[in-house]
mmCIF file of N, CA and C in Angstrom:
data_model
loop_
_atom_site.group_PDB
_atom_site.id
_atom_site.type_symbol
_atom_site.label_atom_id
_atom_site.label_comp_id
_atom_site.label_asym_id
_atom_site.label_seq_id
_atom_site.Cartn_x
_atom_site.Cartn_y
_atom_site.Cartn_z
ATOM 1 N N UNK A 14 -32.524 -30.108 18.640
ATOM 2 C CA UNK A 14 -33.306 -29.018 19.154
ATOM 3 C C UNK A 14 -34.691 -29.530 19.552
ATOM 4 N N UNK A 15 -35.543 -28.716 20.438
ATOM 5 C CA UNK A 15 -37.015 -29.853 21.124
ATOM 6 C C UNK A 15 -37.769 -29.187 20.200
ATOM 7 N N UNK A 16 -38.555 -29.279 19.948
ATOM 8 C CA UNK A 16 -39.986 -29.154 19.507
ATOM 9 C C UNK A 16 -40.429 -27.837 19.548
ATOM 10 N N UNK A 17 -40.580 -27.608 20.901
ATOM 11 C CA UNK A 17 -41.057 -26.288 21.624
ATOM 12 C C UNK A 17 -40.131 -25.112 20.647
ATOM 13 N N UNK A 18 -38.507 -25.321 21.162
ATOM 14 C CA UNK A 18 -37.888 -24.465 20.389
ATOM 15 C C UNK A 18 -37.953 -24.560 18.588
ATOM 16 N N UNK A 19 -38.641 -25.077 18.207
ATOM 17 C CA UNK A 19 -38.311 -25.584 16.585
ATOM 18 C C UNK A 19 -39.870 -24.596 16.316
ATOM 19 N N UNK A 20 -40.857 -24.863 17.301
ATOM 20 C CA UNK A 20 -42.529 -23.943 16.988
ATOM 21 C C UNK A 20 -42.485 -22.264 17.313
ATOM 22 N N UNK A 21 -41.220 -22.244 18.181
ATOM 23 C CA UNK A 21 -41.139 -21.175 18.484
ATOM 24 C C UNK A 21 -40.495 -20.556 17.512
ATOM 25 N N UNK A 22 -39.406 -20.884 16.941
ATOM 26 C CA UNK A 22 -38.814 -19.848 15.951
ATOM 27 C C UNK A 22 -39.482 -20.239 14.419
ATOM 28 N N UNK A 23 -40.425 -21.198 14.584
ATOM 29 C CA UNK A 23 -41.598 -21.174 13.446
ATOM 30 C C UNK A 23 -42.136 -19.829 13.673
ATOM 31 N N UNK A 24 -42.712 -20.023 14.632
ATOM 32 C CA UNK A 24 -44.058 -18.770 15.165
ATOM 33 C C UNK A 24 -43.261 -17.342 14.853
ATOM 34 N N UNK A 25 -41.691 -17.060 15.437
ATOM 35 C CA UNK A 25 -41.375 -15.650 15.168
ATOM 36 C C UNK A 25 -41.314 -15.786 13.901
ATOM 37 N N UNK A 26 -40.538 -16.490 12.589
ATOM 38 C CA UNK A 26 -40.669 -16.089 11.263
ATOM 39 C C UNK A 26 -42.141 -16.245 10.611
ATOM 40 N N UNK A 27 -42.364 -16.671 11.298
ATOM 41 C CA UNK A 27 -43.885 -16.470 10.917
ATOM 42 C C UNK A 27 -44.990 -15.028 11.189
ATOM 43 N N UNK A 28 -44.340 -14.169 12.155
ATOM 44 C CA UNK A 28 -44.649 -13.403 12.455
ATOM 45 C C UNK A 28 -43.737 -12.154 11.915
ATOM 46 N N UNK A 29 -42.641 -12.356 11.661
ATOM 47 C CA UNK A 29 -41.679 -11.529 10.909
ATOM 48 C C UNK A 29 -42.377 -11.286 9.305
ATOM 49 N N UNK A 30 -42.229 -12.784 8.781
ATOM 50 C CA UNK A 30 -43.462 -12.763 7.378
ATOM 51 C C UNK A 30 -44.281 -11.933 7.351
ATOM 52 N N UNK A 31 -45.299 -11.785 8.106
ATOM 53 C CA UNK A 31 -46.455 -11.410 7.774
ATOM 54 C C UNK A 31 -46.206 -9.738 7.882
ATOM 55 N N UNK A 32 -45.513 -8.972 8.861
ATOM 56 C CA UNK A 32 -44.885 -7.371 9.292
ATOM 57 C C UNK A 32 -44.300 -7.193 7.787
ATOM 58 N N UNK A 33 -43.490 -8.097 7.329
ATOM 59 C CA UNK A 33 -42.916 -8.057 6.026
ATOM 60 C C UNK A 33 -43.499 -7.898 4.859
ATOM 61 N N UNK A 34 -44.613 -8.680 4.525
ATOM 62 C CA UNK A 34 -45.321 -9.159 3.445
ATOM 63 C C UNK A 34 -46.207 -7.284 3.578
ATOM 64 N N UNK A 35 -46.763 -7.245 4.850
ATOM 65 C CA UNK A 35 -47.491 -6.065 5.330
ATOM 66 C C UNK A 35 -46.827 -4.484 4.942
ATOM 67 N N UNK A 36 -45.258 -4.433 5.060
ATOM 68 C CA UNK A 36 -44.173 -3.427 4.551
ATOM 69 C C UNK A 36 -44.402 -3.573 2.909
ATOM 70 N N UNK A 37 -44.587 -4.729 2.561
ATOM 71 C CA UNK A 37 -44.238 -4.329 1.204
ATOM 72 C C UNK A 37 -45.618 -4.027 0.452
ATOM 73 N N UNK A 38 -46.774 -4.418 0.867
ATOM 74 C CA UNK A 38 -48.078 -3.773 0.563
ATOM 75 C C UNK A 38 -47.912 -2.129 1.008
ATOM 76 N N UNK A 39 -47.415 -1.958 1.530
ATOM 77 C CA UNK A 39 -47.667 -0.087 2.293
ATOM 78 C C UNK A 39 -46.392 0.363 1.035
ATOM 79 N N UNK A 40 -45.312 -0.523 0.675
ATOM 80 C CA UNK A 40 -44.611 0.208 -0.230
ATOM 81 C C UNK A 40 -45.002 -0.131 -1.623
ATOM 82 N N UNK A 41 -45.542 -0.614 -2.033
ATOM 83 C CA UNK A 41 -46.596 -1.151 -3.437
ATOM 84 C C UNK A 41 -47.843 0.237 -3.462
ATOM 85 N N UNK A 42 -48.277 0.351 -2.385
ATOM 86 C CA UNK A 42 -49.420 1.345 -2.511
ATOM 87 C C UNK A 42 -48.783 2.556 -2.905
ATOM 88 N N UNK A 43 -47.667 2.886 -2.096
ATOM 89 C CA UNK A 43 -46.738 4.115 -2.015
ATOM 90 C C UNK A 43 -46.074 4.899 -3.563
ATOM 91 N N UNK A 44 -45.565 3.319 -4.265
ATOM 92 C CA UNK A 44 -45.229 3.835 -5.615
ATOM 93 C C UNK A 44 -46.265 3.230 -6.676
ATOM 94 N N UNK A 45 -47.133 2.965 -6.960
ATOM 95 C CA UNK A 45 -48.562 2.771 -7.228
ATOM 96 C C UNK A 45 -49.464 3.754 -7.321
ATOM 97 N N UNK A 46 -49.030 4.466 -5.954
ATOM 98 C CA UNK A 46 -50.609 5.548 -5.737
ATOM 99 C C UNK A 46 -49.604 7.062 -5.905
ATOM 100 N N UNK A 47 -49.271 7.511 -4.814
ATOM 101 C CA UNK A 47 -49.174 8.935 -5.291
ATOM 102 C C UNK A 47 -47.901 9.168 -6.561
ATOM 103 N N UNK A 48 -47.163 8.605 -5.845
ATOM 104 C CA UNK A 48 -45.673 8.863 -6.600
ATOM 105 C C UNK A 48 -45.619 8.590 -8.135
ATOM 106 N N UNK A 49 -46.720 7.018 -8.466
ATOM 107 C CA UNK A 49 -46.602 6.959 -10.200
ATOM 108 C C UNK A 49 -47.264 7.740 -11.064
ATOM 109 N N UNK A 50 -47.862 9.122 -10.528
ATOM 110 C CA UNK A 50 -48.485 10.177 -11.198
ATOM 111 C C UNK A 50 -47.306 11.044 -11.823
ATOM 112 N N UNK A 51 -46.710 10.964 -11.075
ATOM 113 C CA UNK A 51 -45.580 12.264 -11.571
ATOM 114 C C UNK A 51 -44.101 11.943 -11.296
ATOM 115 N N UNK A 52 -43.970 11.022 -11.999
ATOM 116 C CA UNK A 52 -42.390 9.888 -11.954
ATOM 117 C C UNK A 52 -41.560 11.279 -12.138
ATOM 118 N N UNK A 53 -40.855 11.608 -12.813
ATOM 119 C CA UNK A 53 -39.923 12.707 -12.778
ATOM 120 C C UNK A 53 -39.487 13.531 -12.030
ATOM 121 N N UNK A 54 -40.444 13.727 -11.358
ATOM 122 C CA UNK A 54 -40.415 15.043 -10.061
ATOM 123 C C UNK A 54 -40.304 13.992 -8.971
ATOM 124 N N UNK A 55 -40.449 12.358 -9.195
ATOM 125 C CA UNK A 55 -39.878 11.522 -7.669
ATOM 126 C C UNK A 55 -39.062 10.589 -7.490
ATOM 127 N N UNK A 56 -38.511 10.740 -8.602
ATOM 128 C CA UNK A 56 -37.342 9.921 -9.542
ATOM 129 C C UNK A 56 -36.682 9.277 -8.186
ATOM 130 N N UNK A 57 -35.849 10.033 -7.139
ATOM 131 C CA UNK A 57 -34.869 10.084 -6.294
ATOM 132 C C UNK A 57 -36.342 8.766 -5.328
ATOM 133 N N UNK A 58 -37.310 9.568 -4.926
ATOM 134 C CA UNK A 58 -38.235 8.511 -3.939
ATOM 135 C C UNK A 58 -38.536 7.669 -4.310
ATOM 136 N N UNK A 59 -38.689 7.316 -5.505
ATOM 137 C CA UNK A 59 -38.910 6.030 -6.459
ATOM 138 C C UNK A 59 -37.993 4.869 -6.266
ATOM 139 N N UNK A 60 -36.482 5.231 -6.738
ATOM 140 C CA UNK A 60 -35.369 4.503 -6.418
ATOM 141 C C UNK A 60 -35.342 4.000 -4.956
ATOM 142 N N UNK A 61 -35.556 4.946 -3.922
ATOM 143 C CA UNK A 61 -35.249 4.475 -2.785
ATOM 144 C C UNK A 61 -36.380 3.562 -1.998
ATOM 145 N N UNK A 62 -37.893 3.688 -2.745
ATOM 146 C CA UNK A 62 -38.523 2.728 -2.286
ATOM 147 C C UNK A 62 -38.423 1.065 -3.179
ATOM 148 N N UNK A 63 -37.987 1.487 -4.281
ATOM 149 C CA UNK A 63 -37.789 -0.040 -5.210
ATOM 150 C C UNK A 63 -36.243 -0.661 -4.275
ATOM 151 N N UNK A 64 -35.630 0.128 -3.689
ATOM 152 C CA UNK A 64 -34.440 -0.364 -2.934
ATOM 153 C C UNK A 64 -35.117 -1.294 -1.721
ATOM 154 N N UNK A 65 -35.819 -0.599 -1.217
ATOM 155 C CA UNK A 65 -36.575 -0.763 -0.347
ATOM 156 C C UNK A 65 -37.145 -1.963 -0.453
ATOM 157 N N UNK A 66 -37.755 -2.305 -1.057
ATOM 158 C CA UNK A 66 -38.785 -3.318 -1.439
ATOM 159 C C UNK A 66 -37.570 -4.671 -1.934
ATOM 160 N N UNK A 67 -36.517 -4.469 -2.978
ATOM 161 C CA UNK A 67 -35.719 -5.271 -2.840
ATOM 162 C C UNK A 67 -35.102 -6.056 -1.480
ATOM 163 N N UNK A 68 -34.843 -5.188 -0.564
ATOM 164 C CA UNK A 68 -34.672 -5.740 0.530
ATOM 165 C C UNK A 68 -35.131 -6.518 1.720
ATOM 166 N N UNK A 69 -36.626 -6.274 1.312
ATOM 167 C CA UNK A 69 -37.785 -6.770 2.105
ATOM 168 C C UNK A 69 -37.824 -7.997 1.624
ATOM 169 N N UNK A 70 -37.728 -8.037 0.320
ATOM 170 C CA UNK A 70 -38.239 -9.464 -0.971
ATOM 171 C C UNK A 70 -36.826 -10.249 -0.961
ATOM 172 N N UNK A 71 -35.667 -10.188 -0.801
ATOM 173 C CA UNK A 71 -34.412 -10.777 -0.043
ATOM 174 C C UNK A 71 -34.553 -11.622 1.497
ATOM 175 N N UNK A 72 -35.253 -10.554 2.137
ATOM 176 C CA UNK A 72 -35.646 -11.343 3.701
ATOM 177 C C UNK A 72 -36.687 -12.171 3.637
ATOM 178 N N UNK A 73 -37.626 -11.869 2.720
ATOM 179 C CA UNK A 73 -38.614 -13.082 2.538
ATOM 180 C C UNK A 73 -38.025 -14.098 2.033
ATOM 181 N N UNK A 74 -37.021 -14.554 1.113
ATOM 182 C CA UNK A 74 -36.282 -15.274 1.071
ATOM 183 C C UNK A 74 -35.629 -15.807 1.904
ATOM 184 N N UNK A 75 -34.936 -15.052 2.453
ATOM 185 C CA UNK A 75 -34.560 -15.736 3.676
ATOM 186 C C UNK A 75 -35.229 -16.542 5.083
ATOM 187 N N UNK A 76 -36.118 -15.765 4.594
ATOM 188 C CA UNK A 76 -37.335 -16.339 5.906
ATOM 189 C C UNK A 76 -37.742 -17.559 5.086
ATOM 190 N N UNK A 77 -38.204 -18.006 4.118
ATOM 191 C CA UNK A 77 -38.301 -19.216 3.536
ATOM 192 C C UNK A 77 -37.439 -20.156 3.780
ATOM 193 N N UNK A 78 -36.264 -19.994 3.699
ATOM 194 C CA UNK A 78 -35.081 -21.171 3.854
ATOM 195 C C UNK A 78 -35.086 -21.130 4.833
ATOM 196 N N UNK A 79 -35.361 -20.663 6.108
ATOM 197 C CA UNK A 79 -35.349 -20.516 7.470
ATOM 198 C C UNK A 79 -36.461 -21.615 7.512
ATOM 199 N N UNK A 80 -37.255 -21.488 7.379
ATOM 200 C CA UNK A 80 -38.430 -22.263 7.424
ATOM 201 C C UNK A 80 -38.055 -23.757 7.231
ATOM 202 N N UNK A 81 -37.573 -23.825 5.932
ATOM 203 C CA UNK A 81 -37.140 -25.190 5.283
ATOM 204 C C UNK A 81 -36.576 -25.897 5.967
ATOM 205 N N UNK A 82 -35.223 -25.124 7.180
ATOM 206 C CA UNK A 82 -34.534 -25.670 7.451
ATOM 207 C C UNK A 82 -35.267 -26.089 8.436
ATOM 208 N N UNK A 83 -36.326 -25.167 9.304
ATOM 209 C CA UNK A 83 -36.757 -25.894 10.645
ATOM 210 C C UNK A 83 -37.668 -27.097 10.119
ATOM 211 N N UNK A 84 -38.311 -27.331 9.057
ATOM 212 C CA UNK A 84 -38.986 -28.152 8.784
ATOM 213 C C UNK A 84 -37.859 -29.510 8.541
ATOM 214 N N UNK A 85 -37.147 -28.915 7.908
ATOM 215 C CA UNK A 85 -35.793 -30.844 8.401
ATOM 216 C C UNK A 85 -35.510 -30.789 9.207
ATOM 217 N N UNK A 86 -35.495 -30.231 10.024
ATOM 218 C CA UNK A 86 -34.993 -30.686 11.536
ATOM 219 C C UNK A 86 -35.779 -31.103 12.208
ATOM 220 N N UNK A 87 -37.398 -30.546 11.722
ATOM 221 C CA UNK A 87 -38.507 -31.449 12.570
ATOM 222 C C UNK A 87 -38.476 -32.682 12.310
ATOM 223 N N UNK A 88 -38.219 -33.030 10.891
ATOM 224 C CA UNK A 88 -38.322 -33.978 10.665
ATOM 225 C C UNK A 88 -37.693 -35.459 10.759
ATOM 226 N N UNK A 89 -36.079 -34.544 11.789
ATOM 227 C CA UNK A 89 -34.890 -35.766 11.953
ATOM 228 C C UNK A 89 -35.055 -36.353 12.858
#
């Protein structure tokens, strides 16, 4: 693969990261701020943002090994 293409799909997960990292601050504030006042009455919104956030923190994973891999290939 050239170069160009190896910086380029650096640059999009790199830009995916950061929208990501950015989702999971807006869902940290979300069950943090209003919702951990009155857990019981948001039981159901609670679950579905910790789902939430699992899934985000999975793709950051994945975006890491993504990374890794373009970094050996720069390097072959």
């Amino acid at each position: 693969m050239a170069s160009e293409d190896l910086d380029a799909q650096d640059a999009a997960l790199t830009t995916e990261e950061s929208q990501l990292r950015y989702d999971l601050s807006l869902l940290h504030d979300e069950l943090h701020g209003n919702l951990g006042r009155d857990v019981h009455h948001h039981a159901d919104a609670i679950a579905n943002i910790e789902k939430r956030i699992r899934a985000i923190v999975l793709r950051l994973t994945q975006v890491e090994r993504e990374r890794i891999e373009l970094n050996i290939a720069r390097s072959l």
